[in-house]
């Protein structure tokens, strides 16, 4: 079931990336490339940082076709898409928490320190979006918008401590996903944000 | 012969990067650094993604001196350079296809999946330019300009299937390089572009 | 003693990153993330390029807490900070040379080529700042401002050749740090810059 959600998450990330590419008037190839970087960049960054080879998509290259397919489908149905704002945001929220769980699992299997397990989940959840924003020449949204990375951290903490408490793994996973997902959706609706740090002097 | 072309390609990439650095008024050190990132970034990204260590330039550090030398030479002859627009574009096209072949060879030697072989060629061919554009604070050209990544993919596909068909490797390589090079040059002359995806609504 | 200076350096980098984040109105999470990328990004890039696993912060995850703590402290004391311009610049200069020495040491232990030892020191010293600037959507300062990477290279060269000459390692380290630090501070005071390469034609 986690695997099914993982593929849904990858597809959703690919589609939001395709829309971002469209806003930058990229060509079809650029759309596919940005979709791959966004959907697979988080897991790739995690694996490179942890030295966990081979990378997921090198081992299962067909996921590249899935991502490019989802990106091209988004081009085809772009006119319908703006009626789908909420389904998209919900899928993106699901993607965030599912990527987090997958990332934690990789670090747990490698026997990493608890802090690194949480970081691995967060990197998997947010780095794809950061790379998308850097390639689109924006300051990454995750640095300043509604709770996003925080959702990933909360999900990872719940998941890790649930497993530590010897609760049934499937239950722990479901609860972590449900809590993370709900937190993200509520943050979107109520526009919850972290406090901002505003500093306008230039030290240089 | 591939090696000779490889060094020509690295030099050409270093020189185009130096010009990009000049447009951003970088200092001599910045010119060298941007040249290294552009000329060696594609192969570095490929090797990091595939876990293929040591990196080429770590194993052969003198290539760093070649790249910096080419970059500094570009500064010295900047006034001549704008009469050299076409030689530059041709060398850059050669670089793209040669990098692609080199990248495919690395993945083939590692016994990777055919899709990954094509991707490895493409990453080697285009990532240097993407890093150059990100460091210059531009949206990467490869996302929206004339056929570039497509040329790399065509070259890689031809090369891989030629080898699969048991044709003589040297012949396959020459044909793949010739076709890719021609395609790129024709695309430049006729301004062939991939269709663009333009989407101007903001989902957020 | 190198270790003590290393922690001071990491803290200083985290604090300058936090100020950069404040200038971009990032939230508290963004401040912490940018601090981690800036303070640990140089060492991470070096280790990924050299295939030197596990990464420092994966092996010693508590350094993440140190960096986030320093970043949050910077938020709390932001009003005092602009009276601290020079202490900051001095700590940043110390950070640069200390990171350089640490990076050289890693490459020396791995038995790398002298050129790679210098490059490893430079990557450790400057990549954190480059990543900070890219994430803040700026052209990296290091490409065009006062002597910075040059300081790192001078420090690395002195350190390497000092060790080669069989001088006492502690003495070599102290001299390299002192010379590099002084060079950087003098460059800041006298606004020493590398010559710029200005080229304003567009080849495309």
Short mmCIF file of N, CA, C and O in Angstrom, two decimals, chain B residues 72-172:
data_model
loop_
_atom_site.label_atom_id
_atom_site.label_comp_id
_atom_site.label_asym_id
_atom_site.label_seq_id
_atom_site.Cartn_x
_atom_site.Cartn_y
_atom_site.Cartn_z
N UNK B 72 41.15 31.20 -19.14
CA UNK B 72 41.98 32.42 -19.09
C UNK B 72 42.34 32.88 -20.51
O UNK B 72 42.38 34.08 -20.80
N UNK B 73 42.57 31.91 -21.39
CA UNK B 73 42.84 32.24 -22.79
C UNK B 73 41.65 32.99 -23.40
O UNK B 73 41.82 33.93 -24.19
N UNK B 74 40.45 32.58 -23.02
CA UNK B 74 39.25 33.24 -23.54
C UNK B 74 39.21 34.70 -23.11
O UNK B 74 38.80 35.58 -23.87
N UNK B 75 39.63 34.96 -21.85
CA UNK B 75 39.69 36.35 -21.39
C UNK B 75 40.65 37.14 -22.28
O UNK B 75 40.34 38.24 -22.75
N UNK B 76 41.82 36.52 -22.54
CA UNK B 76 42.85 37.22 -23.31
C UNK B 76 42.39 37.55 -24.72
O UNK B 76 42.72 38.60 -25.27
N UNK B 77 41.60 36.65 -25.30
CA UNK B 77 41.24 36.85 -26.70
C UNK B 77 39.77 37.25 -26.87
O UNK B 77 39.18 37.05 -27.95
N UNK B 78 39.19 37.85 -25.81
CA UNK B 78 37.76 38.15 -25.85
C UNK B 78 37.39 39.03 -27.03
O UNK B 78 36.31 38.90 -27.61
N UNK B 79 38.32 39.94 -27.42
CA UNK B 79 37.95 40.86 -28.50
C UNK B 79 37.80 40.15 -29.84
O UNK B 79 37.06 40.58 -30.70
N UNK B 80 38.56 39.05 -29.99
CA UNK B 80 38.48 38.30 -31.24
C UNK B 80 37.24 37.42 -31.27
O UNK B 80 36.72 37.07 -32.34
N UNK B 81 36.77 37.08 -30.05
CA UNK B 81 35.83 35.98 -29.94
C UNK B 81 34.53 36.23 -30.68
O UNK B 81 33.94 35.32 -31.27
N UNK B 82 34.05 37.48 -30.70
CA UNK B 82 32.74 37.63 -31.33
C UNK B 82 32.79 37.50 -32.85
O UNK B 82 31.75 37.41 -33.49
N UNK B 83 34.00 37.46 -33.40
CA UNK B 83 34.07 37.07 -34.81
C UNK B 83 34.04 35.56 -34.97
O UNK B 83 34.03 35.05 -36.07
N UNK B 84 34.06 34.87 -33.84
CA UNK B 84 34.16 33.41 -33.87
C UNK B 84 32.85 32.74 -33.46
O UNK B 84 32.83 31.63 -32.97
N UNK B 85 31.74 33.41 -33.65
CA UNK B 85 30.46 32.87 -33.19
C UNK B 85 30.24 31.46 -33.72
O UNK B 85 29.98 30.54 -32.96
N UNK B 86 30.39 31.27 -35.04
CA UNK B 86 30.08 29.96 -35.58
C UNK B 86 31.07 28.87 -35.18
O UNK B 86 30.65 27.77 -34.81
N UNK B 87 32.39 29.16 -35.23
CA UNK B 87 33.30 28.11 -34.72
C UNK B 87 32.92 27.67 -33.30
O UNK B 87 32.92 26.48 -32.99
N UNK B 88 32.54 28.64 -32.47
CA UNK B 88 32.14 28.30 -31.11
C UNK B 88 30.91 27.41 -31.06
O UNK B 88 30.87 26.41 -30.36
N UNK B 89 29.90 27.79 -31.82
CA UNK B 89 28.67 27.00 -31.81
C UNK B 89 28.93 25.59 -32.33
O UNK B 89 28.36 24.61 -31.83
N UNK B 90 29.83 25.48 -33.32
CA UNK B 90 30.15 24.15 -33.84
C UNK B 90 30.90 23.32 -32.81
O UNK B 90 30.60 22.14 -32.61
N UNK B 91 31.86 23.96 -32.12
CA UNK B 91 32.60 23.22 -31.08
C UNK B 91 31.66 22.81 -29.96
O UNK B 91 31.76 21.72 -29.41
N UNK B 92 30.73 23.71 -29.62
CA UNK B 92 29.78 23.38 -28.56
C UNK B 92 28.90 22.20 -28.98
O UNK B 92 28.61 21.31 -28.18
N UNK B 93 28.49 22.17 -30.25
CA UNK B 93 27.68 21.06 -30.75
C UNK B 93 28.49 19.75 -30.70
O UNK B 93 27.99 18.71 -30.29
N UNK B 94 29.77 19.86 -31.10
CA UNK B 94 30.63 18.68 -31.02
C UNK B 94 30.75 18.21 -29.57
O UNK B 94 30.68 17.01 -29.28
N UNK B 95 30.93 19.18 -28.68
CA UNK B 95 31.04 18.84 -27.26
C UNK B 95 29.83 18.09 -26.77
O UNK B 95 29.94 17.07 -26.08
N UNK B 96 28.65 18.56 -27.15
CA UNK B 96 27.42 17.91 -26.70
C UNK B 96 27.39 16.44 -27.10
O UNK B 96 27.15 15.56 -26.26
N UNK B 97 27.68 16.15 -28.37
CA UNK B 97 27.57 14.75 -28.81
C UNK B 97 28.72 13.89 -28.25
O UNK B 97 28.52 12.74 -27.89
N UNK B 98 29.91 14.48 -28.16
CA UNK B 98 31.03 13.70 -27.62
C UNK B 98 30.80 13.39 -26.14
O UNK B 98 31.01 12.25 -25.69
N UNK B 99 30.36 14.37 -25.37
CA UNK B 99 30.04 14.12 -23.96
C UNK B 99 28.98 13.02 -23.83
O UNK B 99 29.05 12.17 -22.94
N UNK B 100 28.01 13.06 -24.74
CA UNK B 100 26.95 12.04 -24.70
C UNK B 100 27.53 10.64 -24.88
O UNK B 100 27.21 9.72 -24.12
N UNK B 101 28.39 10.50 -25.89
CA UNK B 101 29.00 9.17 -26.14
C UNK B 101 29.82 8.72 -24.92
O UNK B 101 29.72 7.57 -24.48
N UNK B 102 30.62 9.64 -24.39
CA UNK B 102 31.44 9.29 -23.23
C UNK B 102 30.56 8.85 -22.07
O UNK B 102 30.85 7.87 -21.39
N UNK B 103 29.47 9.57 -21.84
CA UNK B 103 28.56 9.23 -20.74
C UNK B 103 27.91 7.88 -20.96
O UNK B 103 27.80 7.06 -20.02
N UNK B 104 27.49 7.60 -22.19
CA UNK B 104 26.91 6.28 -22.49
C UNK B 104 27.94 5.18 -22.21
O UNK B 104 27.60 4.15 -21.63
N UNK B 105 29.19 5.41 -22.63
CA UNK B 105 30.22 4.39 -22.42
C UNK B 105 30.40 4.05 -20.95
O UNK B 105 30.55 2.88 -20.59
N UNK B 106 30.38 5.09 -20.08
CA UNK B 106 30.53 4.82 -18.65
C UNK B 106 29.40 3.92 -18.16
O UNK B 106 29.63 2.92 -17.46
N UNK B 107 28.17 4.24 -18.55
CA UNK B 107 27.03 3.45 -18.09
C UNK B 107 27.05 2.04 -18.67
O UNK B 107 26.68 1.07 -18.00
N UNK B 108 27.50 1.92 -19.93
CA UNK B 108 27.59 0.59 -20.55
C UNK B 108 28.60 -0.28 -19.80
O UNK B 108 28.33 -1.43 -19.47
N UNK B 109 29.76 0.34 -19.48
CA UNK B 109 30.78 -0.42 -18.75
C UNK B 109 30.29 -0.87 -17.37
O UNK B 109 30.72 -1.89 -16.85
N UNK B 110 29.39 -0.08 -16.76
CA UNK B 110 28.85 -0.45 -15.45
C UNK B 110 27.72 -1.47 -15.59
O UNK B 110 27.17 -1.91 -14.58
N UNK B 111 27.34 -1.81 -16.83
CA UNK B 111 26.26 -2.77 -17.03
C UNK B 111 24.89 -2.24 -16.67
O UNK B 111 24.02 -2.98 -16.19
N UNK B 112 24.66 -0.96 -16.91
CA UNK B 112 23.36 -0.37 -16.56
C UNK B 112 22.28 -0.73 -17.58
O UNK B 112 22.56 -1.16 -18.69
N UNK B 113 21.06 -0.49 -17.18
CA UNK B 113 19.86 -0.67 -18.02
C UNK B 113 19.91 0.31 -19.21
O UNK B 113 20.41 1.42 -19.06
N UNK B 114 19.40 -0.10 -20.39
CA UNK B 114 19.44 0.78 -21.57
C UNK B 114 18.91 2.19 -21.30
O UNK B 114 19.53 3.18 -21.74
N UNK B 115 17.80 2.31 -20.58
CA UNK B 115 17.27 3.65 -20.29
C UNK B 115 18.30 4.48 -19.53
O UNK B 115 18.46 5.68 -19.78
N UNK B 116 18.99 3.85 -18.60
CA UNK B 116 19.98 4.57 -17.79
C UNK B 116 21.19 4.94 -18.64
O UNK B 116 21.81 5.98 -18.43
N UNK B 117 21.50 4.10 -19.63
CA UNK B 117 22.61 4.43 -20.54
C UNK B 117 22.29 5.73 -21.29
O UNK B 117 23.13 6.63 -21.38
N UNK B 118 21.06 5.82 -21.80
CA UNK B 118 20.65 7.04 -22.51
C UNK B 118 20.68 8.24 -21.55
O UNK B 118 21.18 9.32 -21.89
N UNK B 119 20.13 8.03 -20.35
CA UNK B 119 20.09 9.12 -19.36
C UNK B 119 21.51 9.55 -18.99
O UNK B 119 21.80 10.76 -18.86
N UNK B 120 22.41 8.58 -18.82
CA UNK B 120 23.79 8.91 -18.45
C UNK B 120 24.44 9.76 -19.54
O UNK B 120 25.16 10.73 -19.24
N UNK B 121 24.18 9.42 -20.80
CA UNK B 121 24.70 10.24 -21.89
C UNK B 121 24.13 11.65 -21.84
O UNK B 121 24.87 12.64 -21.98
N UNK B 122 22.84 11.76 -21.60
CA UNK B 122 22.19 13.06 -21.59
C UNK B 122 22.67 13.91 -20.41
O UNK B 122 22.94 15.10 -20.56
N UNK B 123 22.78 13.29 -19.24
CA UNK B 123 23.27 14.02 -18.06
C UNK B 123 24.67 14.56 -18.33
O UNK B 123 24.97 15.73 -18.05
N UNK B 124 25.53 13.72 -18.92
CA UNK B 124 26.89 14.16 -19.23
C UNK B 124 26.87 15.33 -20.21
O UNK B 124 27.67 16.25 -20.10
N UNK B 125 25.93 15.27 -21.17
CA UNK B 125 25.89 16.30 -22.19
C UNK B 125 25.33 17.63 -21.71
O UNK B 125 25.81 18.69 -22.11
N UNK B 126 24.31 17.60 -20.84
CA UNK B 126 23.58 18.85 -20.58
C UNK B 126 23.75 19.44 -19.18
O UNK B 126 23.49 20.62 -18.99
N UNK B 127 24.18 18.65 -18.19
CA UNK B 127 24.14 19.17 -16.82
C UNK B 127 25.15 20.30 -16.61
O UNK B 127 24.89 21.25 -15.86
N UNK B 128 26.30 20.23 -17.30
CA UNK B 128 27.27 21.32 -17.18
C UNK B 128 26.65 22.66 -17.53
O UNK B 128 26.80 23.64 -16.80
N UNK B 129 25.93 22.69 -18.63
CA UNK B 129 25.27 23.93 -19.04
C UNK B 129 24.19 24.37 -18.07
O UNK B 129 23.99 25.57 -17.84
N UNK B 130 23.48 23.40 -17.49
CA UNK B 130 22.44 23.74 -16.51
C UNK B 130 23.08 24.39 -15.29
O UNK B 130 22.61 25.43 -14.79
N UNK B 131 24.17 23.79 -14.78
CA UNK B 131 24.84 24.35 -13.61
C UNK B 131 25.36 25.75 -13.92
O UNK B 131 25.26 26.67 -13.09
N UNK B 132 25.93 25.94 -15.14
CA UNK B 132 26.40 27.26 -15.54
C UNK B 132 25.27 28.28 -15.45
O UNK B 132 25.43 29.36 -14.88
N UNK B 133 24.10 27.93 -15.97
CA UNK B 133 22.99 28.88 -15.99
C UNK B 133 22.45 29.14 -14.58
O UNK B 133 22.09 30.27 -14.25
N UNK B 134 22.41 28.09 -13.74
CA UNK B 134 21.94 28.30 -12.36
C UNK B 134 22.89 29.23 -11.62
O UNK B 134 22.46 30.16 -10.92
N UNK B 135 24.20 29.03 -11.80
CA UNK B 135 25.17 29.88 -11.09
C UNK B 135 25.15 31.30 -11.64
O UNK B 135 25.50 32.25 -10.94
N UNK B 136 24.75 31.47 -12.89
CA UNK B 136 24.61 32.81 -13.47
C UNK B 136 23.22 33.38 -13.19
O UNK B 136 22.88 34.45 -13.70
N UNK B 137 22.41 32.63 -12.42
CA UNK B 137 21.09 33.11 -12.03
C UNK B 137 20.16 33.27 -13.23
O UNK B 137 19.37 34.21 -13.30
N UNK B 138 20.24 32.31 -14.17
CA UNK B 138 19.30 32.27 -15.29
C UNK B 138 18.46 30.99 -15.20
O UNK B 138 18.91 30.00 -14.62
N UNK B 139 17.28 31.02 -15.80
CA UNK B 139 16.59 29.76 -16.06
C UNK B 139 17.38 29.03 -17.14
O UNK B 139 17.67 29.62 -18.17
N UNK B 140 17.77 27.76 -16.88
CA UNK B 140 18.64 27.07 -17.84
C UNK B 140 18.09 27.12 -19.27
O UNK B 140 16.93 26.82 -19.51
N UNK B 141 18.96 27.49 -20.19
CA UNK B 141 18.64 27.56 -21.61
C UNK B 141 18.09 26.25 -22.15
O UNK B 141 17.22 26.24 -23.02
N UNK B 142 18.60 25.15 -21.63
CA UNK B 142 18.27 23.85 -22.19
C UNK B 142 16.78 23.55 -22.05
O UNK B 142 16.23 22.73 -22.77
N UNK B 143 16.11 24.25 -21.12
CA UNK B 143 14.68 24.02 -20.93
C UNK B 143 13.84 24.64 -22.04
O UNK B 143 12.66 24.35 -22.13
N UNK B 144 14.39 25.55 -22.81
CA UNK B 144 13.51 26.26 -23.72
C UNK B 144 14.11 26.64 -25.08
O UNK B 144 13.40 27.17 -25.91
N UNK B 145 15.39 26.39 -25.32
CA UNK B 145 15.96 26.87 -26.58
C UNK B 145 15.96 25.79 -27.65
O UNK B 145 15.28 24.77 -27.53
N UNK B 146 16.74 25.98 -28.70
CA UNK B 146 16.77 25.04 -29.80
C UNK B 146 17.12 23.63 -29.31
O UNK B 146 17.77 23.47 -28.28
N UNK B 147 16.76 22.64 -30.12
CA UNK B 147 17.02 21.25 -29.79
C UNK B 147 18.41 21.08 -29.19
O UNK B 147 19.39 21.41 -29.83
N UNK B 148 18.49 20.59 -28.00
CA UNK B 148 19.79 20.41 -27.39
C UNK B 148 19.80 19.05 -26.68
O UNK B 148 20.52 18.14 -27.09
N UNK B 149 18.96 18.95 -25.64
CA UNK B 149 18.87 17.66 -24.96
C UNK B 149 18.37 16.60 -25.91
O UNK B 149 18.82 15.44 -25.87
N UNK B 150 17.47 16.97 -26.80
CA UNK B 150 16.95 16.02 -27.78
C UNK B 150 18.08 15.46 -28.65
O UNK B 150 18.09 14.27 -28.95
N UNK B 151 19.01 16.33 -29.03
CA UNK B 151 20.16 15.89 -29.81
C UNK B 151 20.94 14.84 -29.03
O UNK B 151 21.36 13.80 -29.57
N UNK B 152 21.09 15.09 -27.72
CA UNK B 152 21.82 14.16 -26.88
C UNK B 152 21.10 12.82 -26.82
O UNK B 152 21.73 11.75 -26.91
N UNK B 153 19.78 12.86 -26.69
CA UNK B 153 19.01 11.61 -26.62
C UNK B 153 19.11 10.85 -27.94
O UNK B 153 19.34 9.63 -27.95
N UNK B 154 18.96 11.55 -29.04
CA UNK B 154 19.05 10.89 -30.36
C UNK B 154 20.42 10.24 -30.52
O UNK B 154 20.53 9.08 -30.94
N UNK B 155 21.47 10.99 -30.16
CA UNK B 155 22.83 10.44 -30.25
C UNK B 155 22.97 9.18 -29.41
O UNK B 155 23.50 8.15 -29.87
N UNK B 156 22.49 9.25 -28.17
CA UNK B 156 22.59 8.10 -27.27
C UNK B 156 21.82 6.90 -27.78
O UNK B 156 22.32 5.77 -27.73
N UNK B 157 20.62 7.12 -28.29
CA UNK B 157 19.80 6.02 -28.78
C UNK B 157 20.47 5.35 -29.98
O UNK B 157 20.59 4.12 -30.04
N UNK B 158 20.94 6.17 -30.92
CA UNK B 158 21.64 5.62 -32.08
C UNK B 158 22.85 4.79 -31.66
O UNK B 158 23.07 3.67 -32.15
N UNK B 159 23.62 5.36 -30.75
CA UNK B 159 24.85 4.70 -30.31
C UNK B 159 24.54 3.37 -29.64
O UNK B 159 25.12 2.33 -29.98
N UNK B 160 23.59 3.39 -28.71
CA UNK B 160 23.27 2.17 -27.98
C UNK B 160 22.74 1.08 -28.91
O UNK B 160 23.19 -0.07 -28.86
N UNK B 161 21.77 1.43 -29.77
CA UNK B 161 21.19 0.40 -30.62
C UNK B 161 22.17 -0.05 -31.69
O UNK B 161 22.15 -1.22 -32.10
N UNK B 162 23.05 0.85 -32.13
CA UNK B 162 24.10 0.43 -33.05
C UNK B 162 25.00 -0.63 -32.41
O UNK B 162 25.29 -1.66 -33.02
N UNK B 163 25.41 -0.40 -31.17
CA UNK B 163 26.24 -1.39 -30.47
C UNK B 163 25.47 -2.69 -30.27
O UNK B 163 26.02 -3.79 -30.44
N UNK B 164 24.20 -2.57 -29.89
CA UNK B 164 23.36 -3.77 -29.70
C UNK B 164 23.29 -4.60 -30.97
O UNK B 164 23.17 -5.82 -30.91
N UNK B 165 23.28 -3.90 -32.12
CA UNK B 165 23.15 -4.61 -33.41
C UNK B 165 24.47 -5.21 -33.85
O UNK B 165 24.59 -5.71 -34.97
N UNK B 166 25.47 -5.14 -32.96
CA UNK B 166 26.78 -5.74 -33.25
C UNK B 166 27.49 -5.11 -34.45
O UNK B 166 28.32 -5.76 -35.10
N UNK B 167 27.15 -3.89 -34.77
CA UNK B 167 27.92 -3.18 -35.79
C UNK B 167 29.27 -2.82 -35.20
O UNK B 167 29.45 -2.82 -33.97
N UNK B 168 30.27 -2.52 -36.05
CA UNK B 168 31.61 -2.19 -35.52
C UNK B 168 31.52 -0.94 -34.64
O UNK B 168 31.02 0.10 -35.09
N UNK B 169 32.02 -1.01 -33.39
CA UNK B 169 31.87 0.10 -32.43
C UNK B 169 32.36 1.43 -32.96
O UNK B 169 31.70 2.45 -32.75
N UNK B 170 33.49 1.44 -33.68
CA UNK B 170 34.02 2.72 -34.17
C UNK B 170 33.08 3.36 -35.17
O UNK B 170 32.83 4.57 -35.15
N UNK B 171 32.53 2.51 -36.05
CA UNK B 171 31.59 3.01 -37.04
C UNK B 171 30.35 3.59 -36.36
O UNK B 171 29.88 4.69 -36.67
N UNK B 172 29.82 2.82 -35.40
CA UNK B 172 28.63 3.25 -34.68
C UNK B 172 28.87 4.61 -34.04
O UNK B 172 28.04 5.53 -34.13
#
